[in-house]
Coordinates of C-alpha atoms in Angstrom, one line a residue:
M1 CA -13.5 -25.4 -10.0
E2 CA -13.9 -22.1 -10.9
K3 CA -10.4 -20.4 -11.6
S4 CA -11.2 -18.0 -8.2
E5 CA -11.6 -21.6 -6.4
Q6 CA -8.3 -23.0 -7.8
A7 CA -6.6 -19.8 -6.6
I8 CA -7.1 -18.7 -3.4
R9 CA -7.0 -23.0 -2.8
T10 CA -3.4 -22.0 -4.4
T11 CA -2.8 -19.8 -1.2
F12 CA -3.7 -21.1 1.6
F13 CA -0.9 -24.1 0.4
S14 CA 1.4 -20.7 0.1
L15 CA 0.7 -19.6 3.8
F16 CA 0.4 -22.7 5.5
G17 CA 3.6 -23.6 3.8
N18 CA 5.8 -20.0 4.9
I19 CA 4.9 -20.6 8.9
G20 CA 6.7 -23.7 8.5
L21 CA 9.9 -22.6 7.2
A22 CA 9.7 -19.4 8.7
L23 CA 8.8 -20.7 12.4
T24 CA 11.7 -23.9 11.0
K25 CA 14.6 -21.0 9.5
G26 CA 13.9 -18.3 12.5
I27 CA 15.1 -21.4 15.4
A28 CA 17.7 -23.3 13.2
G29 CA 19.2 -19.4 12.3
Y30 CA 19.2 -18.1 16.2
F31 CA 20.9 -21.7 17.4
G32 CA 23.0 -22.0 14.9
N33 CA 24.0 -18.3 14.5
S34 CA 23.5 -17.7 10.8
Y35 CA 21.8 -14.1 10.9
A36 CA 21.2 -15.4 6.7
L37 CA 19.0 -17.8 8.1
I38 CA 17.0 -15.3 10.5
A39 CA 17.3 -13.4 7.4
D40 CA 15.0 -15.6 5.5
A41 CA 12.7 -16.3 8.3
I42 CA 12.0 -12.9 8.3
E43 CA 11.2 -12.2 4.8
S44 CA 9.3 -15.6 5.5
T45 CA 7.6 -13.8 7.9
A46 CA 6.2 -10.7 5.7
D47 CA 5.9 -13.4 3.2
V48 CA 2.4 -15.0 5.9
F49 CA 0.9 -11.6 5.6
A50 CA 1.8 -10.3 2.7
T51 CA -0.4 -14.0 1.3
V52 CA -3.1 -12.8 3.8
L53 CA -3.2 -10.0 1.1
V54 CA -3.3 -11.5 -1.4
L55 CA -6.5 -14.5 0.1
F56 CA -8.5 -11.3 0.9
G57 CA -7.4 -9.8 -2.9
L58 CA -9.0 -12.9 -4.6
K59 CA -12.0 -12.9 -1.9
Y60 CA -12.6 -9.0 -3.2
S61 CA -11.6 -9.3 -6.3
T62 CA -14.1 -11.9 -7.4
R63 CA -17.3 -10.2 -6.1
P64 CA -19.5 -9.4 -8.2
P65 CA -21.0 -6.0 -10.5
D66 CA -23.0 -4.0 -8.6
E67 CA -24.1 -0.8 -8.5
N68 CA -21.3 1.4 -7.2
H69 CA -18.7 -0.7 -9.3
P70 CA -20.5 -1.6 -12.8
Y71 CA -17.3 -3.2 -14.3
G72 CA -16.7 -5.5 -11.4
H73 CA -14.0 -5.6 -8.4
G74 CA -11.2 -7.0 -10.2
K75 CA -8.8 -4.1 -9.8
A76 CA -9.3 -5.1 -5.8
E77 CA -6.0 -7.9 -7.7
A78 CA -3.3 -5.6 -8.9
L79 CA -3.6 -2.8 -5.9
V80 CA -3.1 -6.0 -3.8
T81 CA -0.1 -7.4 -5.5
F82 CA 1.4 -3.5 -4.6
A83 CA 0.3 -3.9 -1.1
V84 CA 3.1 -6.8 -1.4
V85 CA 5.5 -5.4 -3.5
G86 CA 5.7 -3.3 -0.6
F87 CA 6.3 -6.0 1.5
L88 CA 9.1 -7.4 -0.2
V89 CA 10.4 -3.8 -0.6
I90 CA 10.5 -3.3 3.6
S91 CA 11.8 -7.1 4.0
A92 CA 14.8 -6.2 1.7
T93 CA 15.2 -3.3 4.0
V94 CA 15.2 -4.6 7.1
I95 CA 17.8 -7.1 6.2
A96 CA 19.9 -5.2 4.6
Y97 CA 20.4 -3.1 7.7
E98 CA 20.4 -5.9 10.1
S99 CA 23.1 -6.5 7.8
I100 CA 25.4 -3.9 8.1
Q101 CA 25.2 -4.5 12.0
H102 CA 25.8 -7.6 12.3
I103 CA 28.5 -7.5 9.3
Q104 CA 29.8 -4.5 12.1
T105 CA 29.6 -6.9 15.0
P106 CA 31.9 -9.7 15.5
H107 CA 29.8 -12.9 16.3
K108 CA 30.5 -17.1 16.4
I109 CA 30.7 -19.4 12.8
P110 CA 27.3 -20.1 11.5
E111 CA 26.5 -24.1 12.5
A112 CA 27.6 -27.1 9.6
Y113 CA 24.4 -28.1 10.1
T114 CA 22.4 -24.7 8.8
L115 CA 23.3 -26.0 5.4
I116 CA 21.7 -29.5 5.3
I117 CA 19.0 -27.1 6.9
L118 CA 18.7 -24.6 4.2
A119 CA 19.4 -27.1 1.3
V120 CA 15.9 -28.4 2.1
I121 CA 14.6 -25.3 2.2
I122 CA 15.7 -23.7 -1.3
A123 CA 14.0 -27.6 -2.7
I124 CA 10.6 -26.8 -1.7
K125 CA 11.3 -22.8 -2.0
E126 CA 12.0 -23.8 -5.5
I127 CA 9.1 -26.0 -5.6
F128 CA 6.6 -23.7 -4.5
Y129 CA 7.5 -20.8 -6.7
R130 CA 6.8 -23.6 -9.9
I131 CA 3.6 -24.6 -8.5
V132 CA 1.7 -21.2 -7.4
S133 CA 3.9 -19.6 -10.8
K134 CA 1.6 -22.5 -13.1
K135 CA -1.9 -21.9 -11.3
S136 CA -1.5 -17.7 -10.8
D137 CA -0.5 -18.5 -14.9
D138 CA -3.7 -21.4 -15.2
V139 CA -6.2 -18.7 -13.5
N140 CA -4.3 -15.4 -15.1
S141 CA -4.0 -13.3 -11.7
T142 CA -1.7 -10.9 -10.8
S143 CA -1.6 -11.3 -6.9
L144 CA -0.7 -14.9 -7.1
K145 CA 2.2 -14.4 -9.5
A146 CA 3.1 -11.9 -7.3
D147 CA 2.9 -14.4 -4.7
A148 CA 4.5 -17.1 -6.0
W149 CA 7.8 -14.4 -7.1
H150 CA 7.4 -14.1 -3.1
H151 CA 8.8 -17.7 -2.9
R152 CA 11.7 -17.6 -5.9
S153 CA 13.0 -14.8 -4.3
D154 CA 12.6 -16.4 -0.5
A155 CA 14.7 -19.4 -2.6
I156 CA 17.5 -17.1 -3.8
T157 CA 18.2 -15.3 -0.3
S158 CA 18.7 -19.4 1.4
L159 CA 21.0 -20.0 -2.0
M160 CA 22.5 -16.7 -1.0
A161 CA 23.0 -17.5 2.7
F162 CA 23.6 -21.4 1.7
I163 CA 27.1 -20.2 0.0
G164 CA 27.1 -17.4 2.4
I165 CA 27.7 -20.3 5.2
S166 CA 29.9 -22.2 3.4
I167 CA 32.6 -19.8 2.2
A168 CA 32.9 -18.9 6.5
L169 CA 32.7 -22.4 7.1
F170 CA 35.3 -23.3 4.7
M171 CA 37.4 -20.1 4.4
G172 CA 36.9 -20.9 8.5
P173 CA 37.6 -17.7 11.6
G174 CA 38.1 -14.3 9.6
Y175 CA 35.7 -15.2 6.8
E176 CA 32.9 -15.2 9.9
T177 CA 30.9 -12.6 8.5
A178 CA 30.4 -14.2 5.0
D179 CA 26.4 -15.7 6.0
D180 CA 25.6 -11.5 6.5
W181 CA 27.4 -10.7 3.2
A182 CA 25.1 -13.1 1.5
A183 CA 22.3 -12.4 3.0
L184 CA 23.4 -8.0 2.0
L185 CA 23.4 -9.6 -1.2
A186 CA 20.0 -11.5 -1.1
S187 CA 18.3 -8.1 -0.3
G188 CA 19.4 -6.8 -3.3
F189 CA 18.4 -9.4 -5.2
I190 CA 14.8 -8.7 -3.1
I191 CA 14.8 -5.3 -4.6
Y192 CA 14.1 -6.7 -8.1
N193 CA 12.0 -9.4 -7.8
A194 CA 9.4 -6.3 -6.6
W195 CA 10.2 -4.3 -9.8
L196 CA 9.4 -7.9 -12.0
I197 CA 6.1 -8.0 -10.2
F198 CA 5.2 -4.4 -9.3
R199 CA 5.9 -3.2 -13.4
P200 CA 2.7 -5.4 -14.6
A201 CA 0.2 -4.7 -12.3
L202 CA 0.9 -0.9 -12.4
G203 CA 0.3 -1.8 -16.3
E204 CA -3.6 -3.3 -15.1
I205 CA -4.4 -0.5 -13.3
L206 CA -3.2 1.7 -16.2
D207 CA -4.9 -0.4 -18.7
E208 CA -2.2 -0.5 -20.9
H209 CA -2.0 -2.3 -23.8
V210 CA -0.2 -5.3 -23.4
Y211 CA -2.8 -8.2 -24.7
D212 CA -2.2 -8.3 -28.3
D213 CA -1.9 -12.4 -28.6
M214 CA -5.3 -11.8 -27.8
V215 CA -6.3 -9.0 -29.8
I216 CA -5.8 -11.6 -32.6
K217 CA -7.7 -14.4 -31.2
I218 CA -10.4 -11.4 -31.3
R219 CA -10.6 -11.4 -34.7
Q220 CA -10.7 -14.4 -36.4
V221 CA -12.8 -15.7 -33.9
A222 CA -14.7 -13.0 -35.0
Q223 CA -14.8 -14.3 -38.7
T224 CA -15.9 -17.7 -37.7
V225 CA -19.6 -15.2 -36.6
P226 CA -22.6 -15.1 -39.7
G227 CA -22.5 -11.3 -40.9
V228 CA -19.3 -10.2 -39.6
I229 CA -17.7 -8.5 -41.9
D230 CA -14.3 -6.4 -40.2
T231 CA -13.5 -5.9 -36.4
E232 CA -12.1 -2.8 -36.6
K233 CA -10.7 -0.9 -33.0
C234 CA -10.1 -3.7 -30.5
H235 CA -9.0 -2.7 -26.9
V236 CA -8.9 -5.2 -24.4
R237 CA -7.9 -3.7 -20.8
K238 CA -7.3 -6.8 -17.8
A239 CA -9.5 -6.8 -14.6
G240 CA -8.6 -10.1 -11.4
M241 CA -8.6 -12.6 -13.8
M242 CA -10.8 -11.8 -16.2
Y243 CA -10.9 -9.1 -19.3
L244 CA -13.3 -6.6 -20.5
V245 CA -13.2 -5.5 -24.5
D246 CA -14.1 -2.7 -27.2
L247 CA -14.5 -3.7 -29.8
H248 CA -15.3 -1.8 -33.2
L249 CA -17.4 -4.2 -36.2
T250 CA -18.6 -3.3 -39.4
V251 CA -21.3 -4.8 -40.9
D252 CA -23.7 -4.7 -44.0
G253 CA -25.2 -1.1 -44.2
T254 CA -28.0 -2.1 -46.1
I255 CA -29.4 -4.3 -43.0
S256 CA -32.0 -3.3 -40.2
V257 CA -30.9 -2.0 -37.2
T258 CA -32.4 -5.4 -35.4
Q259 CA -30.4 -6.8 -37.7
G260 CA -27.1 -5.9 -36.3
H261 CA -28.3 -6.3 -33.1
D262 CA -28.0 -9.8 -33.0
I263 CA -25.8 -9.9 -34.9
A264 CA -23.4 -8.0 -32.0
H265 CA -25.0 -10.4 -29.2
H266 CA -24.3 -13.7 -31.0
L267 CA -20.8 -12.1 -31.9
K268 CA -20.6 -11.6 -28.1
D269 CA -21.6 -14.9 -27.5
T270 CA -19.5 -16.5 -29.7
L271 CA -16.2 -14.5 -27.8
Q272 CA -17.2 -15.5 -24.6
H273 CA -18.0 -18.7 -25.1
E274 CA -14.7 -19.3 -27.0
I275 CA -11.9 -17.4 -25.1
P276 CA -13.6 -18.1 -21.1
E277 CA -11.7 -15.1 -20.3
I278 CA -13.4 -12.4 -21.6
H279 CA -15.8 -11.3 -18.7
D280 CA -18.1 -8.5 -20.7
V281 CA -17.6 -7.1 -24.5
L282 CA -18.8 -4.1 -25.3
I283 CA -19.8 -3.5 -29.7
H284 CA -19.9 -0.6 -30.9
V285 CA -21.8 -1.2 -34.5
E286 CA -20.3 0.5 -37.7
P287 CA -22.3 0.1 -40.8
D288 CA -19.9 -1.2 -44.6
H289 CA -19.5 1.5 -46.4
L290 CA -18.5 -0.4 -49.9
Q291 CA -21.8 -2.5 -48.8
Q292 CA -23.9 0.6 -48.5
S293 CA -23.1 2.2 -51.8

């Protein structure tokens, strides 16, 4: 199965999971007098829209290169990640605002059964996070990693709600707002997670050099190709789930242009075979001055 198909299937898994959990948390929060649980439902609802964006980004970013986009459409995935981060920030802001409003408004202590619901939700969301996160590593998807962190932030929000409701139930009257404070604290965790997602996506858009391990592997593979004397500059940039490489290749300075060209093509084919994540390699051939002399 191609990486894009794996990523899209995983996104559908997230989508339907978020829809089910958003409904469950919203209903339980309303009838159980827990704003922390309602806040959790708000975030899950935002997750639904964010996952739809991820799905769109994955489908668009896997389009083949065309006349207007000779390097492909992979950067769209990082742009969608920015939008996903925006959903996280918006949901955290709404949760923080509503939490403050509820702290200032007297209300009933949440029902005890909401703790059971939250415990189940925490477990489910952590499982979702692990599944989606592993798949994002397998397919090398930035936006899928962002979607995974949505599940983790959701689990954190639910954990905060669990702690807040437990305090309210244990301490009794006077502590009704404990779950609201928990929701407020959770909004801070969501903002922090948003930054963790945003930073790598920004680096991808700016072609930041963060792929030292791949550069080492490229040089190692290059040394196995006959005719390759050395490799000099090696720049790697990420576009969607694939990589684009610019490489300076050193060959014997006394051979013909045709021979140098053939070595470069052999190197490119070998790199793409040994490192399937590489979408394209631009090779600049340079003569070895020691061989010329």
